[in-house]
Coordinates of C-alpha atoms in Angstrom, one line a residue:
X1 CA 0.0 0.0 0.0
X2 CA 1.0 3.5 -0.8
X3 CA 0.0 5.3 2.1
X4 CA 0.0 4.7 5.7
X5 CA -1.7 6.5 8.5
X6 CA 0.1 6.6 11.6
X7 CA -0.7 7.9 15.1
X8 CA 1.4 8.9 18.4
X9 CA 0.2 9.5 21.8
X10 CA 2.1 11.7 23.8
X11 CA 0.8 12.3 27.4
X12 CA 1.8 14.1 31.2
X13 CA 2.2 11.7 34.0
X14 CA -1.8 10.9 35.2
X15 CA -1.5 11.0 39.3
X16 CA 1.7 10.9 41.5
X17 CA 4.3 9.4 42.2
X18 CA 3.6 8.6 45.5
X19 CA 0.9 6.2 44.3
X20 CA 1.0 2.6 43.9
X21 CA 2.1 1.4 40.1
X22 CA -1.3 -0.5 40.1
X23 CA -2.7 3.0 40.9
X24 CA -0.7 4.7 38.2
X25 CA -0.9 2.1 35.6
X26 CA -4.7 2.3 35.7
X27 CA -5.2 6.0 35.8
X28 CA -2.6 6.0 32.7
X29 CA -4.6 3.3 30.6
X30 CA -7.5 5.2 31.6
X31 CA -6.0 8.7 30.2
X32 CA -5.4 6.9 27.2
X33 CA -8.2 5.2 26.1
X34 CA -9.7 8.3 24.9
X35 CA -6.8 8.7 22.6
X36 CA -7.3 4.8 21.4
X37 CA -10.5 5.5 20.6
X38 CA -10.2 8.4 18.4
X39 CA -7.1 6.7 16.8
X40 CA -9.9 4.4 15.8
X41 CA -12.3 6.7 14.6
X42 CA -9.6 8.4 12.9
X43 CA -8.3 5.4 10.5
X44 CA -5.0 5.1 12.2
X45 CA -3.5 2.0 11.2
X46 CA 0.0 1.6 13.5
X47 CA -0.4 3.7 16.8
X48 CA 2.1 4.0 19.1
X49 CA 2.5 5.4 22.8
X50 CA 5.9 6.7 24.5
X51 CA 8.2 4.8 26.7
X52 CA 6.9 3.3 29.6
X53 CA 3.5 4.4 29.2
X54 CA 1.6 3.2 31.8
X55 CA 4.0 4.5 34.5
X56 CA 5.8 7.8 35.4
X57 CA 10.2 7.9 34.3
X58 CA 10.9 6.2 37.4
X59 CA 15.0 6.0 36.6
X60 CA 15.8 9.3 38.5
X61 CA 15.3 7.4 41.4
X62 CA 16.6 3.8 42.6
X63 CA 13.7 2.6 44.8
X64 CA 13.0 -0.9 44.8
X65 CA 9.1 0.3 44.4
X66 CA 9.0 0.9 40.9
X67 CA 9.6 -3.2 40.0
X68 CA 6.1 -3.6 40.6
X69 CA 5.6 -1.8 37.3
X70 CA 6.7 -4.6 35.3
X71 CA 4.5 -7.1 34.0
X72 CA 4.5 -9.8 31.9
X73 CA 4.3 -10.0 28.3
X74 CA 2.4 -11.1 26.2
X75 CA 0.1 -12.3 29.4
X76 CA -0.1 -9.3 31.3
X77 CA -2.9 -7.1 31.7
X78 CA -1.8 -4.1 29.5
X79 CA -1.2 -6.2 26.2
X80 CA -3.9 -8.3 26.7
X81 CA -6.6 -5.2 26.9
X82 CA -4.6 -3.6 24.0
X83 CA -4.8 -6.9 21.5
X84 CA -8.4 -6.0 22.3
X85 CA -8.4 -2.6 21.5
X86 CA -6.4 -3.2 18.3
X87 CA -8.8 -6.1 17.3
X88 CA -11.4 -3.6 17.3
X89 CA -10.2 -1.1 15.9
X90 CA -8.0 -2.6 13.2
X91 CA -5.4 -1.0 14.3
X92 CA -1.2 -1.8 14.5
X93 CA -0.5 -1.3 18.6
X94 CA 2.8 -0.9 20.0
X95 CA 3.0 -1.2 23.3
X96 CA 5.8 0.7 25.1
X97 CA 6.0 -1.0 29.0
X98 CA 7.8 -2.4 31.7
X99 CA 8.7 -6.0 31.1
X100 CA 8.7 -8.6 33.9
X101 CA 10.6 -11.6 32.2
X102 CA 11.1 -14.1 35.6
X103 CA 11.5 -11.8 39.0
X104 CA 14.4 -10.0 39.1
X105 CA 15.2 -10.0 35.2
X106 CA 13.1 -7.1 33.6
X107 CA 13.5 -4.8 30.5
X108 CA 12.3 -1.4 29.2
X109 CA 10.3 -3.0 26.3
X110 CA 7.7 -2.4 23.1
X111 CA 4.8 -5.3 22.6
X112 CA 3.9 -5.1 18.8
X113 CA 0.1 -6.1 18.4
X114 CA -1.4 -6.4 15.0
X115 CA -4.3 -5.3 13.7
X116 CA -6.5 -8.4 13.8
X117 CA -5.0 -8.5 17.9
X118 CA -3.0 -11.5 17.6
X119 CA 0.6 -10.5 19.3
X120 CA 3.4 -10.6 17.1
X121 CA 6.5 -10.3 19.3
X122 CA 8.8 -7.8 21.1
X123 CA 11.6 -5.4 20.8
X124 CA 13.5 -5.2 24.4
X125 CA 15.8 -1.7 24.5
X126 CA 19.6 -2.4 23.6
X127 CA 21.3 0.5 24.7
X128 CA 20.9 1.1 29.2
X129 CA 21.9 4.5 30.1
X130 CA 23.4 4.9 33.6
X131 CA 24.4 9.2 34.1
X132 CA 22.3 11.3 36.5
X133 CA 18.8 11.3 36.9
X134 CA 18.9 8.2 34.2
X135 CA 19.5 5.5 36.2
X136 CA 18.3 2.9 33.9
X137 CA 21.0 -0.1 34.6
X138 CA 18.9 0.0 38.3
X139 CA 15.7 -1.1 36.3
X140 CA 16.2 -2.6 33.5
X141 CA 18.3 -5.5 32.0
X142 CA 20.0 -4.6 28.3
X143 CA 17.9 -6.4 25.9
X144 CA 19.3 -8.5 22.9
X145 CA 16.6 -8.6 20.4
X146 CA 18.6 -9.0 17.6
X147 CA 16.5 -6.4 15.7
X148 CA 13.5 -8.0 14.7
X149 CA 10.7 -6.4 12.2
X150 CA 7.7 -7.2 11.8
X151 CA 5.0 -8.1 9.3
X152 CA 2.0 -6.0 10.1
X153 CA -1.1 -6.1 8.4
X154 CA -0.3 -2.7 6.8
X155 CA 4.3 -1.9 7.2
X156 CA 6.8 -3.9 7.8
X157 CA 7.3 -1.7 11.4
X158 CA 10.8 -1.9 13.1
X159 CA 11.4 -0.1 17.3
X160 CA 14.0 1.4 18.8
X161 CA 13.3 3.1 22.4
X162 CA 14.7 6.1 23.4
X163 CA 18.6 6.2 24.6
X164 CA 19.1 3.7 21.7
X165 CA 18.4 6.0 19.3
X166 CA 21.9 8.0 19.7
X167 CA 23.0 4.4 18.5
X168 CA 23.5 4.4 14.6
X169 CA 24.0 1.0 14.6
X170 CA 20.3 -0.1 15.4
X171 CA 18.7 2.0 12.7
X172 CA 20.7 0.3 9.8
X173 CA 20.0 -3.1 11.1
X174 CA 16.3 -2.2 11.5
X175 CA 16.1 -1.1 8.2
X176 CA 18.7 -4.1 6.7
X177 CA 16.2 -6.1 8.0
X178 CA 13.3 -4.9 6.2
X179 CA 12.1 -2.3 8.2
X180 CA 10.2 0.7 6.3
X181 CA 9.0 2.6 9.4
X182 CA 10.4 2.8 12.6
X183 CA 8.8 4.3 15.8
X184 CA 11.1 5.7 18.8
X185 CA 9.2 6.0 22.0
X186 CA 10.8 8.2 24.3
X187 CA 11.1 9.5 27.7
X188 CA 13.4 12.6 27.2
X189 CA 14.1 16.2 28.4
X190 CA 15.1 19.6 27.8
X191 CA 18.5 20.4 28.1
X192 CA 21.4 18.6 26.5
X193 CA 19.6 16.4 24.3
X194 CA 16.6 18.8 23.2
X195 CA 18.6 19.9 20.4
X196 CA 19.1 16.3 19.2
X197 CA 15.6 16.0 19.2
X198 CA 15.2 16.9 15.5
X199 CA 18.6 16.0 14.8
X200 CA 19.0 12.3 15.3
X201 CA 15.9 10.9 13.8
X202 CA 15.9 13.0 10.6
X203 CA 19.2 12.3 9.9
X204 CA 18.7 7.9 10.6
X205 CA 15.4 8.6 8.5
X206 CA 18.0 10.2 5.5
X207 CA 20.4 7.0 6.0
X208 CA 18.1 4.4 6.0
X209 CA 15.5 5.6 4.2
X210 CA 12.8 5.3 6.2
X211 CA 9.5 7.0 8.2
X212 CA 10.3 7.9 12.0
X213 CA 7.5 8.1 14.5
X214 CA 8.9 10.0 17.4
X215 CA 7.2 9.9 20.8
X216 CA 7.7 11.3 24.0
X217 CA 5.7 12.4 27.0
X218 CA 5.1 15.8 28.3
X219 CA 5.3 18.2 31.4
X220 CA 7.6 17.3 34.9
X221 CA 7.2 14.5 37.4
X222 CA 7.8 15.2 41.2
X223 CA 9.7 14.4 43.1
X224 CA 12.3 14.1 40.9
X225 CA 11.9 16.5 38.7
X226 CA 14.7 16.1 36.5
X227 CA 13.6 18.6 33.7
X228 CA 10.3 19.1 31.5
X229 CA 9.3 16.4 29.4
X230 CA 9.1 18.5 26.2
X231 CA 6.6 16.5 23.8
X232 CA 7.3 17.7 20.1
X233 CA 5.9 13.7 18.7
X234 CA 7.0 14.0 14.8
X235 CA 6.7 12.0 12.2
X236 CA 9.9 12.3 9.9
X237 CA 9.7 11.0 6.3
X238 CA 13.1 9.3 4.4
X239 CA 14.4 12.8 3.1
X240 CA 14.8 13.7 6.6
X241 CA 11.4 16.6 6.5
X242 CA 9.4 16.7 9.5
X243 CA 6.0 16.5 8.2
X244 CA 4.0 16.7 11.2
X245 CA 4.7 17.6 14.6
X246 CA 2.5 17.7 18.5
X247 CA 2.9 20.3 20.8
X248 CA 5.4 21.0 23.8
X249 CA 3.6 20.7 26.6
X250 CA -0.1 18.9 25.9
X251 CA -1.5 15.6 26.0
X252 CA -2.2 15.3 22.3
X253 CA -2.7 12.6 20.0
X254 CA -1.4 13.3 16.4
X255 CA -2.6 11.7 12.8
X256 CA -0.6 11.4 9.7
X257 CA -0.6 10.1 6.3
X258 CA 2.8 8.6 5.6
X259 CA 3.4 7.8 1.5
X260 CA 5.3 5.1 1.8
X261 CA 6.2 5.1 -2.1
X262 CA 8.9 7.2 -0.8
X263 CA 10.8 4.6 0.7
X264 CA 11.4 2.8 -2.5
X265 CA 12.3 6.1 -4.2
X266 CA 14.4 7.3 -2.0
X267 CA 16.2 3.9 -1.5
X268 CA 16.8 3.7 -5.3
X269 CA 17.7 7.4 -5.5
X270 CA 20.4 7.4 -2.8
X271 CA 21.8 3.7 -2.9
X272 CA 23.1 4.2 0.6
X273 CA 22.6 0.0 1.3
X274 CA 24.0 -0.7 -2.6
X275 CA 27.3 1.2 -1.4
X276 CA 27.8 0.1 1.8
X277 CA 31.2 -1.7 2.5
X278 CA 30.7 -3.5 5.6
X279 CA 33.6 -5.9 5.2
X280 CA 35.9 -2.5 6.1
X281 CA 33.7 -2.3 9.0
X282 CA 35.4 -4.7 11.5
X283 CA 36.6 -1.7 14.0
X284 CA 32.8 -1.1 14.8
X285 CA 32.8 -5.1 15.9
X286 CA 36.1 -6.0 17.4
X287 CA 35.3 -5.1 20.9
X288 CA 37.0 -2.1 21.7

C-alpha cells in the first residue's frame, strides 16, 4: 500500500508518584483510552504510545518500588486489553511497558500487536543509560533482540526506544532487516539532548530511508523533577522533512498520512545500502 496512516500519543504523567504502580498504571490506561479511541475513529493503522506508558520515568530514582511496574508480556494485563483494542479497531499497537521476564530479570520494552489483535512479538531496549537522573541499569536489564521487524497487516514496522536512538548501529540493522518505518518511543528532556531532538531521527530517517515516529511524554514528574518532558511527537519521512509535529507541553494525540512510495524512491535514488562496504567495517565489531 502506498500510504499509511500513523498515530502517536504523547501524554503528562496521570497521578503521583507517590501512588501505587497499580494506581498509576490504571489511571494512565484510563488517560489513554480516549486517545485509542479516536485513533480508531480516525483510520490510524500503527499507533504508538511513549516509553513506559503506563508508569511515570521512574529511573531518577533507585527505589525498589517501581519493579512492581513490570508485567508480563504477552500475558499481562496491559497487552492483553490492548490486543483487544487493536482487534477492534484494526489498528497496528505498540506497546511501550515495563517488562517482567522471571522476578528480578526485567527490560524497558515495546509489545507489537497487529491489527486483527494477535501478538506478534517484542523489541526489548539495547542500549541502558546509567548518568544522573537516568538510572536505567537499576531497572532494566540490556535487551538483545537481535532487531526483529515485523509483518504487520499494513508496514513492515521496526522499534527502537529512546537512549538507543543516539545508536546508529540499530537503525541500519532495523532497516537491513526490512524495516520501512520505525517508531522511537521516548522519555526525554530539555536540556542537552533537546537539540538532538530533531537532529537524530531525521538524519537515521535520511540514511536508512525510512519513516520515523517519534514519541515522547510531556510536562515534569515530582519528586524528581529532572527537567520538562518537552513532547514535540514527529513523524519524519526518508528525506529527513518533518512532516508533522505535537505540541510542547499537551497531551495530544497526532494523525498522519505517511506515502510510503517514498521509501522505495528514496532507496533507489540514494543507494546508501548498494554502497555500503561493511567488510571494512570490522573496528565497529572488534570489541574495543
Amino acid at each position: 500500500m502506498s500510504m499509511l496512516r500513523g498515530g502517536l500519543i504523547q501524554m503528562g504523567l496521570k497521578g503521583t508518584t507517590d501512588q501505587s504502580p497499580d494506581e498509576i498504571r490504571k489511571a494512565m490506561i484510563d488517560a489513554h483510552l480516549p486517545y485509542i479511541e479516536a485513533a480508531g475513529k480516525q483510520g490510524v493503522q500503527v499507533l504508538c504510545f511513549q516509553e513506559v506508558f503506563t508508569q511515570p520515568y521512574f529511573c531518577p530514582s533507585q527505589d525498589k518500588k517501581w519493579y512492581d511496574a513490570a508485567e508480563a508480556i504477552p500475558d499481562g494485563p496491559t497487552t492483553q486489553l490492548m490486543c483487544e483494542l487493536a482487534k477492534k479497531h484494526k489498528m497496528v499497537i505498540v506497546v511501550p511497558i515495563y517488562e517482567q521476564d522471571i522476578t528480578g530479570v526485567y527490560y524497558n520494552t515495546a509489545a507489537v500487536i497487529d491489527a486483527d489483535g494477535s501478538y506478534l512479538g517484542k523489541y526489548r531496549k539495547t542500549h541502558i543509560p546509567q548518568v544522573a537522573g537516568f538510572w536505567e541499569k537499576f531497572f532494566f536489564k540490556p535487551g538483545a533482540s537481535n532487531w526483529p521487524v515485523f509483518e504487520t497487516q499494513y508496514c513492515k514496522l521496526g522499534v527502537y526506544i529512546c537512549y538507543d536512538r543516539h545508536f546508529p548501529e540499530g537503525w541500519r540493522a532495523l532497516a537491513l532487516n526490512g524495516a520501512e518505518y520505525i517508531v522511537n518511543p521516548s522519555a526525554t528532556v530539555a536540556g542537552l539532548s533537546e537539540y538532538l531532538w530533531k537532529l537524530e531521527q531525521p538524519a537515521s530517517a535520511v540514511a536508512n530511508g525510512c519513516y520515523i515516529g517519534a514519541i515522547n511524554r510531556v510536562g515534569r514528574e515530582m519528586p524528581w523533577d529532572i527537567g520538562e518532558f518537552y513532547g514535540q511527537s514527529y513523524f519524519v519521512n526518508p528525506r529527513g522533512q518533518i512532516e508533522k509535529e505535537a505540541s510542547r507541553d499537551q497531551d495530544e494525540l497526532i494523525v498522519h498520512d505517511m506515502d510510503m512510495s517514498m521509501v522505495r524512491e528514496v532507496r533507489n535514488t540514494w543507494q546508501f545500502f548498494r554502497d555500503r562496504r561493511p567488510s571494512t567495517y570490522t573496528r565497529l565489531t572488534d570489541g574495543n
